[in-house]
Coordinates of C-alpha atoms in Angstrom, one line a residue:
M16 CA 101.3 130.1 144.6
S17 CA 104.2 132.7 144.7
N18 CA 104.0 133.6 148.4
L19 CA 103.9 130.7 150.8
F20 CA 101.2 132.5 152.9
E21 CA 99.6 134.4 150.0
T22 CA 96.3 132.6 150.1
A23 CA 96.1 131.6 153.7
P24 CA 93.7 133.7 155.9
E25 CA 95.3 135.5 158.8
E26 CA 93.9 133.2 161.4
Q27 CA 95.4 130.2 159.5
Q28 CA 98.9 131.6 159.1
P29 CA 101.4 130.0 161.4
S30 CA 102.9 131.9 164.2
A31 CA 106.6 132.6 164.3
D32 CA 107.4 129.4 166.1
E33 CA 104.8 127.1 164.4
W34 CA 105.9 124.6 161.7
H35 CA 104.0 124.6 158.5
F36 CA 104.0 122.0 155.7
E37 CA 103.7 123.1 152.1
N38 CA 102.6 120.5 149.5
V39 CA 102.9 121.0 145.8
D40 CA 100.7 118.3 144.2
R41 CA 101.3 119.1 140.5
L42 CA 104.6 119.8 138.9
N43 CA 103.7 119.3 135.3
R44 CA 103.0 122.9 134.0
G45 CA 106.3 123.2 132.3
I46 CA 109.1 125.8 131.8
N47 CA 108.3 129.4 132.4
Q48 CA 111.2 131.8 132.0
S49 CA 109.0 134.9 131.3
T50 CA 109.1 136.2 134.8
R51 CA 111.1 136.0 138.1
P52 CA 111.5 132.6 139.7
E53 CA 109.5 133.5 142.8
L54 CA 106.5 134.8 140.7
L55 CA 105.9 131.5 138.8
E56 CA 102.7 129.6 139.5
D57 CA 102.9 126.4 141.4
G58 CA 103.7 123.5 139.0
Q59 CA 105.8 125.7 136.7
A60 CA 109.5 125.1 136.5
L61 CA 112.7 126.9 135.7
T62 CA 114.3 123.9 134.0
A63 CA 112.8 120.7 132.6
D64 CA 115.6 119.1 130.5
N65 CA 114.8 115.7 129.0
M66 CA 111.4 115.5 130.8
R67 CA 107.9 114.7 129.7
F68 CA 104.6 115.3 131.5
E69 CA 102.0 112.6 131.8
R70 CA 98.9 112.3 134.1
G71 CA 100.2 115.0 136.3
Q72 CA 103.6 113.5 136.7
V73 CA 107.1 114.6 135.6
L74 CA 109.0 111.8 134.0
V75 CA 112.3 111.3 132.1
D76 CA 111.7 111.3 128.4
F77 CA 111.7 108.2 126.2
G78 CA 114.9 107.3 124.4
Y79 CA 115.7 106.1 120.9
K80 CA 117.4 103.2 119.1
T81 CA 118.9 102.7 115.7
F82 CA 116.7 101.9 112.8
G83 CA 118.6 100.3 109.8
Q84 CA 122.1 100.8 108.6
V85 CA 124.2 103.9 108.0
I86 CA 123.0 105.6 104.8
R87 CA 124.5 107.9 102.2
G88 CA 123.9 111.6 102.4
S89 CA 122.4 113.7 105.2
P90 CA 118.9 112.2 105.9
R91 CA 116.1 114.8 105.5
A92 CA 112.8 113.0 105.6
S93 CA 111.3 109.6 106.2
F94 CA 107.8 109.1 105.0
Q95 CA 105.3 106.2 105.0
F96 CA 103.6 106.3 101.6
F97 CA 100.2 104.6 101.7
L98 CA 98.9 103.1 98.5
R99 CA 95.3 102.7 97.5
N100 CA 95.4 99.0 98.0
G101 CA 96.1 99.5 101.7
S102 CA 99.8 98.6 101.6
S103 CA 102.5 101.1 102.5
I104 CA 106.1 101.8 101.6
L105 CA 108.4 103.5 104.0
V106 CA 110.9 105.8 102.2
L107 CA 113.8 107.8 103.2
I108 CA 115.0 110.9 101.3
T109 CA 118.6 112.2 101.9
N110 CA 120.4 115.0 100.3
L111 CA 122.0 112.6 97.9
T112 CA 119.5 109.8 97.2
F113 CA 116.2 108.0 97.8
Y114 CA 115.7 104.7 99.8
R115 CA 112.9 102.4 100.6
W116 CA 112.7 100.2 103.7
V117 CA 112.6 96.4 103.3
D118 CA 111.3 95.0 106.6
T119 CA 112.1 91.4 105.9
V120 CA 115.8 92.1 106.0
S121 CA 115.6 95.3 108.1
E122 CA 117.5 97.4 105.5
W123 CA 117.3 100.7 103.6
Q124 CA 117.6 99.9 99.9
Y125 CA 118.1 102.1 96.9
S126 CA 115.0 102.8 94.8
S127 CA 115.5 102.8 91.0
N128 CA 115.5 106.1 89.0
G129 CA 113.9 104.1 86.2
T130 CA 117.2 102.6 84.9
K131 CA 117.5 98.9 85.7
T132 CA 118.6 95.5 84.4
T133 CA 118.9 92.0 85.6
M134 CA 121.7 89.5 86.2
N135 CA 122.5 87.1 83.3
T136 CA 124.5 84.8 85.4
A137 CA 125.1 84.5 89.1
E138 CA 128.0 86.3 90.8
A139 CA 129.3 84.6 94.0
A140 CA 130.8 86.2 97.1
G141 CA 134.0 88.1 96.3
G142 CA 133.1 88.8 92.7
T143 CA 133.3 92.2 91.3
T144 CA 132.1 91.7 87.7
L145 CA 128.3 91.6 87.0
D146 CA 127.2 89.9 83.9
V147 CA 123.9 91.7 83.1
V148 CA 121.2 91.6 80.4
S149 CA 121.9 95.3 79.4
I150 CA 124.3 98.0 80.4
A151 CA 122.2 100.8 78.8
G152 CA 122.0 103.8 81.1
F153 CA 124.8 102.7 83.4
S154 CA 128.1 104.7 83.6
D155 CA 131.4 104.9 85.5
G156 CA 130.9 106.1 89.0
D157 CA 127.2 105.5 89.2
F158 CA 125.7 104.3 92.5
I159 CA 123.9 101.0 92.0
G160 CA 122.0 98.5 94.0
V161 CA 122.4 94.7 93.4
E162 CA 119.8 92.4 94.6
L163 CA 121.2 89.5 96.6
D164 CA 119.7 86.1 97.0
S165 CA 119.2 86.8 100.8
G166 CA 116.9 89.7 99.9
K167 CA 119.5 92.2 100.9
Q168 CA 120.8 94.8 98.5
H169 CA 124.5 95.2 97.8
Q170 CA 125.1 99.0 97.4
T171 CA 128.2 100.0 95.6
T172 CA 129.5 102.1 92.7
I173 CA 130.5 101.2 89.1
N174 CA 134.3 101.1 88.6
G175 CA 135.0 102.0 85.0
A176 CA 132.9 102.3 82.0
P177 CA 130.6 99.2 81.5
A178 CA 131.4 97.2 78.4
G179 CA 129.6 94.4 76.6
N180 CA 127.3 92.9 79.2
N181 CA 129.7 93.5 82.1
I182 CA 129.6 96.0 84.9
T183 CA 132.6 96.1 87.2
I184 CA 131.8 97.2 90.8
T185 CA 134.0 98.8 93.4
D186 CA 132.9 96.6 96.4
A187 CA 132.9 92.8 96.0
I188 CA 129.8 90.8 96.6
P189 CA 129.8 90.3 100.4
V190 CA 130.9 87.0 102.1
G191 CA 128.1 84.5 102.3
E192 CA 126.0 86.2 99.6
T193 CA 125.3 85.6 96.0
A194 CA 123.7 87.8 93.3
G195 CA 121.8 85.1 91.4
A196 CA 120.7 85.1 87.8
G197 CA 117.6 87.2 87.3
N198 CA 118.3 89.4 90.3
D199 CA 117.8 93.1 89.8
V200 CA 120.5 95.7 89.3
I201 CA 119.2 99.2 89.6
L202 CA 120.6 102.7 89.2
A203 CA 120.1 104.7 92.4
V204 CA 118.4 108.1 92.4
V205 CA 120.8 111.0 92.4
L206 CA 119.8 114.1 94.4
T207 CA 121.7 117.3 95.3
G208 CA 119.7 118.5 98.4
D209 CA 120.7 121.4 100.6
D210 CA 120.8 121.3 104.4
N211 CA 119.1 124.7 104.5
V212 CA 116.1 123.7 102.4
P213 CA 113.6 121.1 103.8
V214 CA 112.1 118.4 101.7
S215 CA 108.4 118.9 100.9
I216 CA 106.3 115.8 100.4
T217 CA 102.7 115.1 99.4
T218 CA 100.7 112.3 98.0
W219 CA 97.7 112.1 95.6
A220 CA 95.7 108.9 96.0
A221 CA 94.0 109.4 92.6
F222 CA 97.3 108.6 90.9
D223 CA 98.8 106.4 93.6
K224 CA 101.9 108.6 93.7
M225 CA 104.0 110.4 96.1
Y226 CA 105.6 113.7 95.1
F227 CA 108.6 115.6 96.6
A228 CA 110.6 118.7 96.1
N229 CA 113.9 119.8 97.7
G230 CA 114.5 123.2 96.2
K231 CA 117.6 122.0 94.3
D232 CA 116.5 119.2 92.0
K233 CA 113.5 119.0 89.7
P234 CA 110.4 117.9 91.6
Q235 CA 110.2 114.1 91.6
E236 CA 107.4 111.5 91.8
F237 CA 107.4 108.0 93.2
D238 CA 104.9 105.4 92.0
G239 CA 105.9 102.7 94.5
T240 CA 108.6 101.3 92.2
D241 CA 110.6 104.0 90.5
V242 CA 111.5 107.6 91.2
T243 CA 111.3 109.9 88.2
V244 CA 111.1 113.6 87.5
M245 CA 107.5 115.0 87.3
A246 CA 106.2 115.0 83.7
N247 CA 105.9 118.1 81.5
L248 CA 107.2 120.6 84.0
P249 CA 107.1 124.3 83.0
S250 CA 110.1 125.8 81.1
S251 CA 110.5 122.6 79.1
G252 CA 111.0 120.6 82.2
N253 CA 113.6 123.0 83.7
T254 CA 111.8 123.8 86.9
I255 CA 112.7 123.5 90.5
A256 CA 110.5 124.1 93.5
R257 CA 110.8 124.2 97.3
I258 CA 107.2 123.2 98.1
V259 CA 104.8 120.7 96.5
A260 CA 101.2 120.2 97.6
V261 CA 97.9 118.7 96.5
F262 CA 94.8 120.9 97.1
T263 CA 91.2 120.6 95.6
N264 CA 92.2 118.3 92.8
H265 CA 95.3 120.3 91.7
L266 CA 99.0 119.7 92.1
L267 CA 100.8 122.8 93.3
L268 CA 104.4 124.0 93.2
M269 CA 105.6 127.0 95.2
H270 CA 108.8 129.1 95.4
T271 CA 110.0 128.0 92.0
T272 CA 113.0 128.4 89.8
E273 CA 112.1 128.3 86.2
G274 CA 114.6 128.2 83.3
G275 CA 117.2 129.5 85.7
T276 CA 115.1 132.4 87.0
T277 CA 114.0 132.3 90.6
F278 CA 110.4 133.2 91.5
P279 CA 110.3 132.9 95.3
Q280 CA 106.7 134.4 95.5
R281 CA 105.3 132.1 92.8
V282 CA 102.5 129.6 93.1
R283 CA 101.9 127.2 90.2
W284 CA 99.2 124.6 89.7
T285 CA 98.1 121.9 87.2
E286 CA 94.9 121.7 85.4
P287 CA 92.2 120.1 87.6
G288 CA 92.4 116.3 88.0
V289 CA 95.8 115.8 86.3
D290 CA 99.4 115.9 87.5
N291 CA 101.2 116.5 84.2
D292 CA 99.5 119.5 82.5
W293 CA 100.7 122.8 84.0
N294 CA 99.2 125.1 81.4
E295 CA 102.3 127.2 82.2
S296 CA 101.3 130.5 80.6
V297 CA 98.2 130.8 82.6
N298 CA 98.3 128.6 85.8
F299 CA 100.4 130.7 88.2
N300 CA 100.3 133.6 90.5
D301 CA 103.0 135.7 92.0
L302 CA 102.2 137.1 95.5
Y303 CA 104.0 140.4 94.9
D304 CA 102.0 142.5 97.3
S305 CA 104.6 141.7 99.9
E306 CA 108.3 141.2 99.0
D307 CA 109.0 138.3 101.4
F308 CA 109.5 134.8 100.0
I309 CA 107.2 131.8 100.3
S310 CA 108.5 129.5 103.0
A311 CA 105.8 127.0 103.8
S312 CA 102.3 125.8 102.9
E313 CA 99.7 123.5 104.6
T314 CA 96.0 122.8 104.1
L315 CA 93.6 124.2 106.7
G316 CA 90.0 123.4 106.1
T317 CA 88.9 124.9 102.8
F318 CA 92.1 126.9 102.6
Q319 CA 95.6 126.2 101.4
V320 CA 97.6 128.4 103.8
I321 CA 100.7 129.9 102.3
Y322 CA 103.3 131.1 104.8
K323 CA 105.8 133.6 103.7
E324 CA 108.8 134.9 105.7
R325 CA 106.8 137.8 107.2
S326 CA 103.2 137.3 106.1
I327 CA 100.5 134.7 105.7
Y328 CA 98.0 134.1 102.8
R329 CA 94.9 132.1 102.3
M330 CA 94.5 130.3 99.0
E331 CA 90.8 129.5 98.4
F332 CA 89.3 127.6 95.4
L333 CA 86.8 129.6 93.4
G334 CA 86.7 127.5 90.2
L335 CA 85.4 130.3 88.0
S336 CA 86.1 130.5 84.3
D337 CA 88.2 133.6 84.8
Q338 CA 89.5 133.0 88.3
T339 CA 90.6 129.7 89.7
W340 CA 91.8 130.9 93.1
Q341 CA 91.3 133.8 95.6
F342 CA 94.5 134.8 97.4
T343 CA 94.0 136.8 100.6
R344 CA 96.7 138.2 102.8
T345 CA 95.6 137.6 106.4
I346 CA 98.7 138.3 108.5
D347 CA 101.4 141.0 108.1
G348 CA 104.6 141.1 110.1
E349 CA 105.1 137.4 110.9
G350 CA 105.5 134.2 109.0
A351 CA 107.0 130.7 109.2
L352 CA 110.7 129.9 109.2
N353 CA 110.4 127.1 106.7
Q354 CA 108.2 124.3 105.5
D355 CA 109.1 122.0 108.3
A356 CA 108.5 124.6 111.1
V357 CA 104.7 124.3 110.6
I358 CA 102.6 121.6 112.4
N359 CA 99.2 120.8 110.9
L360 CA 96.7 119.8 113.6
G361 CA 93.8 119.6 111.2
D362 CA 91.7 122.5 112.5
E363 CA 94.7 124.7 113.3
H364 CA 98.4 125.1 112.7
L365 CA 101.2 125.6 115.1
F366 CA 104.3 127.2 113.6
M367 CA 107.6 128.7 114.6
G368 CA 108.0 132.2 113.4
N369 CA 110.7 134.8 113.8
A370 CA 109.8 135.9 117.3
N371 CA 107.6 133.2 118.8
I372 CA 105.7 130.0 118.3
Y373 CA 102.1 130.7 117.2
R374 CA 98.7 129.1 116.7
Y375 CA 96.9 130.0 113.5
D376 CA 93.3 129.0 112.6
G377 CA 93.0 130.6 109.2
N378 CA 91.6 133.9 110.3
F379 CA 93.1 137.4 110.6
S380 CA 95.1 137.0 113.8
I381 CA 97.7 134.6 115.3
D382 CA 97.9 133.5 118.9
P383 CA 101.4 133.3 120.5
V384 CA 101.8 130.1 122.5
G385 CA 105.5 130.4 123.3
D386 CA 105.6 133.3 125.6
N387 CA 106.9 131.2 128.5
I388 CA 110.0 130.2 126.5
F389 CA 110.5 133.4 124.5
D390 CA 113.4 134.6 126.6
K391 CA 115.1 131.2 126.4
I392 CA 114.7 130.8 122.7
F393 CA 113.9 134.0 120.8
A394 CA 115.3 136.9 122.9
Q395 CA 118.5 138.7 121.9
D396 CA 120.4 136.4 124.2
G397 CA 118.2 133.3 123.5
E398 CA 119.5 129.9 122.4
L399 CA 118.2 129.8 118.8
N400 CA 121.1 130.2 116.3
P401 CA 119.7 132.7 113.8
E402 CA 122.3 131.8 111.2
F403 CA 120.8 128.3 110.9
A404 CA 117.2 129.0 111.7
S405 CA 116.3 127.6 108.3
R406 CA 117.2 124.1 109.7
V407 CA 114.4 124.2 112.3
F408 CA 111.9 121.4 111.9
A409 CA 108.8 120.4 113.8
V410 CA 106.4 117.4 114.2
Y411 CA 103.2 116.8 116.1
V412 CA 103.1 113.5 118.0
E413 CA 99.4 112.8 118.4
E414 CA 99.9 109.7 120.7
L415 CA 101.6 112.1 123.2
D416 CA 99.6 115.2 122.3
E417 CA 103.0 117.0 121.9
G418 CA 104.4 119.4 119.4
W419 CA 108.2 119.2 118.9
W420 CA 110.4 121.9 117.4
F421 CA 114.0 120.9 116.8
Y422 CA 116.4 123.9 116.7
P423 CA 120.1 124.7 116.5
S424 CA 121.2 126.2 119.8
G425 CA 124.1 128.5 120.5
N426 CA 126.9 127.8 118.0
D427 CA 125.3 124.5 116.8
E428 CA 124.8 124.4 113.0
F429 CA 122.2 121.6 113.2
P430 CA 119.5 120.9 115.8
K431 CA 120.6 119.0 118.9
N432 CA 117.9 120.5 121.1
M433 CA 114.1 120.1 120.9
L434 CA 111.3 122.3 122.3
K435 CA 108.5 120.1 123.5
L436 CA 105.0 121.5 123.9
K437 CA 102.2 119.5 125.7
V438 CA 99.4 121.0 123.5
S439 CA 96.5 120.4 125.9
T440 CA 98.2 122.1 128.9
R441 CA 100.8 124.4 127.0
A442 CA 103.5 123.0 129.2
W443 CA 107.0 123.3 127.7
S444 CA 110.1 121.2 128.3
I445 CA 113.5 120.8 126.5
R446 CA 114.9 117.6 125.0
K447 CA 118.7 117.4 124.4
F448 CA 120.2 114.9 122.1
G449 CA 123.7 113.6 121.8
V450 CA 123.6 113.6 118.0
T451 CA 122.9 116.3 115.4
L452 CA 119.6 116.0 113.6
S453 CA 118.5 117.0 110.1
G454 CA 115.0 115.6 109.7
F455 CA 112.1 113.5 111.0
G456 CA 109.4 111.1 109.9
F457 CA 106.6 108.8 111.0
F458 CA 106.4 105.0 110.9
Q459 CA 104.0 102.4 111.9
A460 CA 105.5 99.3 113.4
Q461 CA 105.3 96.3 111.1
G462 CA 105.4 93.5 113.7
D463 CA 104.5 92.7 117.3
V464 CA 107.2 92.9 120.0
T465 CA 107.1 89.5 121.8
W466 CA 108.8 88.1 124.8
Q467 CA 111.4 86.5 122.5
T468 CA 112.1 89.7 120.5
A469 CA 112.1 92.2 123.3
L470 CA 115.5 93.7 124.2
G471 CA 117.0 94.3 127.6
T472 CA 116.1 92.9 131.0
W473 CA 112.8 92.6 132.7
A474 CA 114.0 94.8 135.6
A475 CA 114.9 97.6 133.2
Y476 CA 111.8 97.4 131.1
E477 CA 109.4 100.4 131.4
G478 CA 105.8 100.4 130.2
P479 CA 103.0 97.8 130.3
W480 CA 103.2 94.6 128.3
L481 CA 99.7 95.4 127.0
S482 CA 100.8 98.7 125.6
K483 CA 99.8 99.3 122.0
Q484 CA 103.4 100.3 121.3
L485 CA 104.2 96.6 121.2
Q486 CA 101.7 95.8 118.5
T487 CA 101.7 95.9 114.7
N488 CA 100.9 99.4 113.3
A489 CA 102.0 101.1 116.5
P490 CA 103.1 104.6 115.6
T491 CA 106.7 105.7 116.2
V492 CA 108.7 108.8 115.2
H493 CA 111.9 108.7 113.2
L494 CA 114.8 111.1 114.1
L495 CA 117.3 111.5 111.3
S496 CA 120.9 112.1 112.3
Q497 CA 123.1 114.4 110.2
D498 CA 126.4 113.4 111.9
Q499 CA 125.7 109.7 112.3
L500 CA 124.0 109.3 108.8
R501 CA 121.3 107.1 110.1
V502 CA 117.7 106.8 111.3
Y503 CA 116.8 106.5 114.9
E504 CA 113.5 105.2 116.1
Y505 CA 111.7 107.0 119.0
D506 CA 109.3 104.3 120.0
Y507 CA 107.9 105.4 123.4
L508 CA 109.5 102.3 124.9
T509 CA 113.3 102.6 124.7
A510 CA 114.7 103.9 127.9
A511 CA 118.1 105.2 126.7
D512 CA 119.5 107.3 123.8
D513 CA 121.1 104.6 121.6
G514 CA 122.4 102.8 124.7
T515 CA 123.4 105.9 126.6
A516 CA 121.4 106.7 129.8
I517 CA 119.4 109.9 129.5
A518 CA 120.7 112.7 131.8
F519 CA 117.9 114.8 133.2
E520 CA 117.5 118.0 135.2
F521 CA 114.3 119.4 136.8
V522 CA 114.4 122.7 138.7
T523 CA 111.3 124.1 140.5
K524 CA 110.3 127.7 141.1
D525 CA 111.3 129.6 144.2
F526 CA 109.0 129.4 147.2
Y527 CA 109.2 132.3 149.6
V528 CA 107.6 134.7 152.1
P529 CA 108.2 138.4 151.6
N530 CA 110.6 140.2 154.0
R531 CA 111.1 137.2 156.2
E532 CA 113.7 134.5 156.5
L533 CA 112.5 130.9 156.9
R534 CA 113.7 127.8 158.6
F535 CA 113.4 124.7 156.5
D536 CA 113.7 121.2 158.1
R537 CA 112.0 118.3 156.3
Y538 CA 111.5 117.4 152.6
D539 CA 109.1 114.8 151.2
F540 CA 109.0 113.6 147.6
M541 CA 106.8 111.0 145.9
M542 CA 109.1 109.8 143.2
K543 CA 110.9 106.9 141.5
G544 CA 114.3 106.5 140.0
S545 CA 117.9 105.4 140.7
S546 CA 120.7 107.6 142.2
V547 CA 118.7 110.8 141.9
L548 CA 120.6 113.8 143.4
I549 CA 118.2 116.1 145.2
E550 CA 119.5 119.6 146.0
A551 CA 117.9 122.8 147.3
S552 CA 118.9 126.4 146.8
F553 CA 118.0 128.9 149.6
D554 CA 119.5 131.9 147.8
Q555 CA 117.5 132.0 144.5
G556 CA 119.9 129.7 142.7
V557 CA 123.2 131.3 143.6
S558 CA 124.3 128.0 145.3
F559 CA 122.8 124.6 146.0
E560 CA 122.9 122.4 149.1
T561 CA 122.8 118.6 148.8
L562 CA 119.8 117.2 150.5
G563 CA 120.6 113.6 149.5
T564 CA 120.7 111.0 146.8
V565 CA 117.9 108.5 146.7
S566 CA 117.0 105.3 144.7
P567 CA 113.3 104.5 145.1
G568 CA 113.4 102.0 142.3
N569 CA 111.0 101.6 139.4
A570 CA 107.8 102.3 141.5
F571 CA 106.7 105.5 143.0
S572 CA 107.4 105.7 146.8
R573 CA 107.7 108.5 149.4
Q574 CA 111.2 109.7 150.1
R575 CA 111.9 111.8 153.2
L576 CA 115.1 113.8 153.8
F577 CA 116.1 116.1 156.6
K578 CA 118.3 119.1 156.6
Q579 CA 117.7 122.3 158.7
I580 CA 118.8 125.5 156.9
I581 CA 117.7 129.1 157.2
G582 CA 117.1 131.0 153.9
R583 CA 114.9 133.5 152.2
S584 CA 113.4 131.1 149.7
I585 CA 113.7 127.5 148.5
R586 CA 113.9 125.9 145.1
F587 CA 114.6 122.2 144.4
R588 CA 116.8 120.6 141.7
F589 CA 116.7 117.0 140.7
T590 CA 119.5 115.5 138.5
G591 CA 120.7 112.1 137.4
S592 CA 120.6 109.8 134.5
G593 CA 118.2 106.9 133.7
G594 CA 114.7 106.4 135.0
F595 CA 113.2 109.2 137.1
G596 CA 109.7 110.3 138.0
L597 CA 108.2 112.9 140.3
D598 CA 104.6 113.0 141.4
W599 CA 104.6 115.7 144.2
L600 CA 106.8 117.3 146.7
G601 CA 106.4 119.0 150.1
F602 CA 108.6 120.6 152.7
K603 CA 108.3 121.7 156.4
F604 CA 109.2 125.3 157.4
K605 CA 108.5 128.0 159.9
R606 CA 109.1 131.8 160.1
E607 CA 112.3 133.3 161.3
S608 CA 113.4 136.9 161.6
L609 CA 112.6 139.7 159.2
W610 CA 115.2 140.3 156.5
D611 CA 117.9 142.7 157.5
A612 CA 117.5 146.2 156.1

């Protein structure tokens, strides 16, 4: 309620000298900055930094931990490629190269671009000359991966032109390692990705292949072993694309550059059932009825939805002899920021546009879902940095029923903040990171967490030991760091951000009575945490009074503080770092004099 006495009948309203207790039993309705603080509904908040909402409670968000070693190039996308035989390969695409994850040695390893050889004789630790079967395709300065007997990969560069059967490497074979006879030596994939263009990825089970495009290099395919350029691309293979998709038995390319000419409104497709016949003189369509560029595309039911910068189209399969597709413009005036700004929920999309975050179900209207955070993010004084809006990326985390949009704030060039939406309740919060981020991915855990392998102390552990997050195939999210050049794992268990305690801030709405001052006396909180500073503002946020610092521990318990102050309203602020949870709050107050004229 906005007014403390708004819903109470006259006979139930306390007299001027009667104490009244106000209880707020749910605080999980998220940020709302669309109206004045005293007009918010109960449960809505002014600030919810690094918070999550679960089962009616407000909790500090989960943290993240490192996943693998430092890699080469700004990481853009991690992707778990599932093959027809049920196995999967976790891959990582950076602006510069392509990796695959080798779980047995917990390492990102280069994948081959198709050029490879094997060792003729073993090279021991400290050696810099590789005796190989063939030097064909290897050149000075190339990045290569050398298989070591331990299963790890020595990643280095070629130092000088290979000669005979010898390749000289810049970095010696590591101490304690050997590159044995018969071990692989592979040429790494070379990419020239752009931080402003997301990586588009799709798979086609019929061919057991994964396809990707980055808007700068020719579209590539990965067959589980090698990464190569897609076959028979238009313009004699001289084609680049920003978006790749598979829809109704066709491989699609969108926003293409062909033979050096850019076609940002173009959609291309293969002949049905093949991935290498583009019939280039016929199989394309330019969406020229609006001049904006194609920015994203996702499947939605029987449609392939094509997002442009300021419009949305439906692509529907007809399969007629003279018309393969029907293209229908359904939305004018709004579109998606980029390929990674769209979340596909199956029966609907959520996407960040130019002026809001929207829900789209394939029809002729879009439903804004971000009104509560419009002023914070999209308004003329909002946080979103328009210069680098192309670097926004989003992900839906089904285990949490949350949509995440990572965005550059203020003068940030890369995202360090994340908008978090609890989809079922439309509750918003903000997540702040200590690293800059450039991409995301999903991963299913490959092994159980046991008592022996669990990290940290029992006292600090959060979460049940029966949680599915401890088991094989448990889903996790990968956060890819542009400044740290590494992958972080957000596993719903880790309680800190790469070892740093998570700072939190939660600020409630204002509770008030019109035209009357109030005397506040006692404050009750059902909460958990350690060294949580609890403050209250009695002047609508101009200043805050300390009520106390409490440490309830890891279990929820009732905390009671006393401080008698007269004010026109009250809002609460909770800050600290580490574990924190808030179930409900209450406070005792009574009427004082009318406000002075």
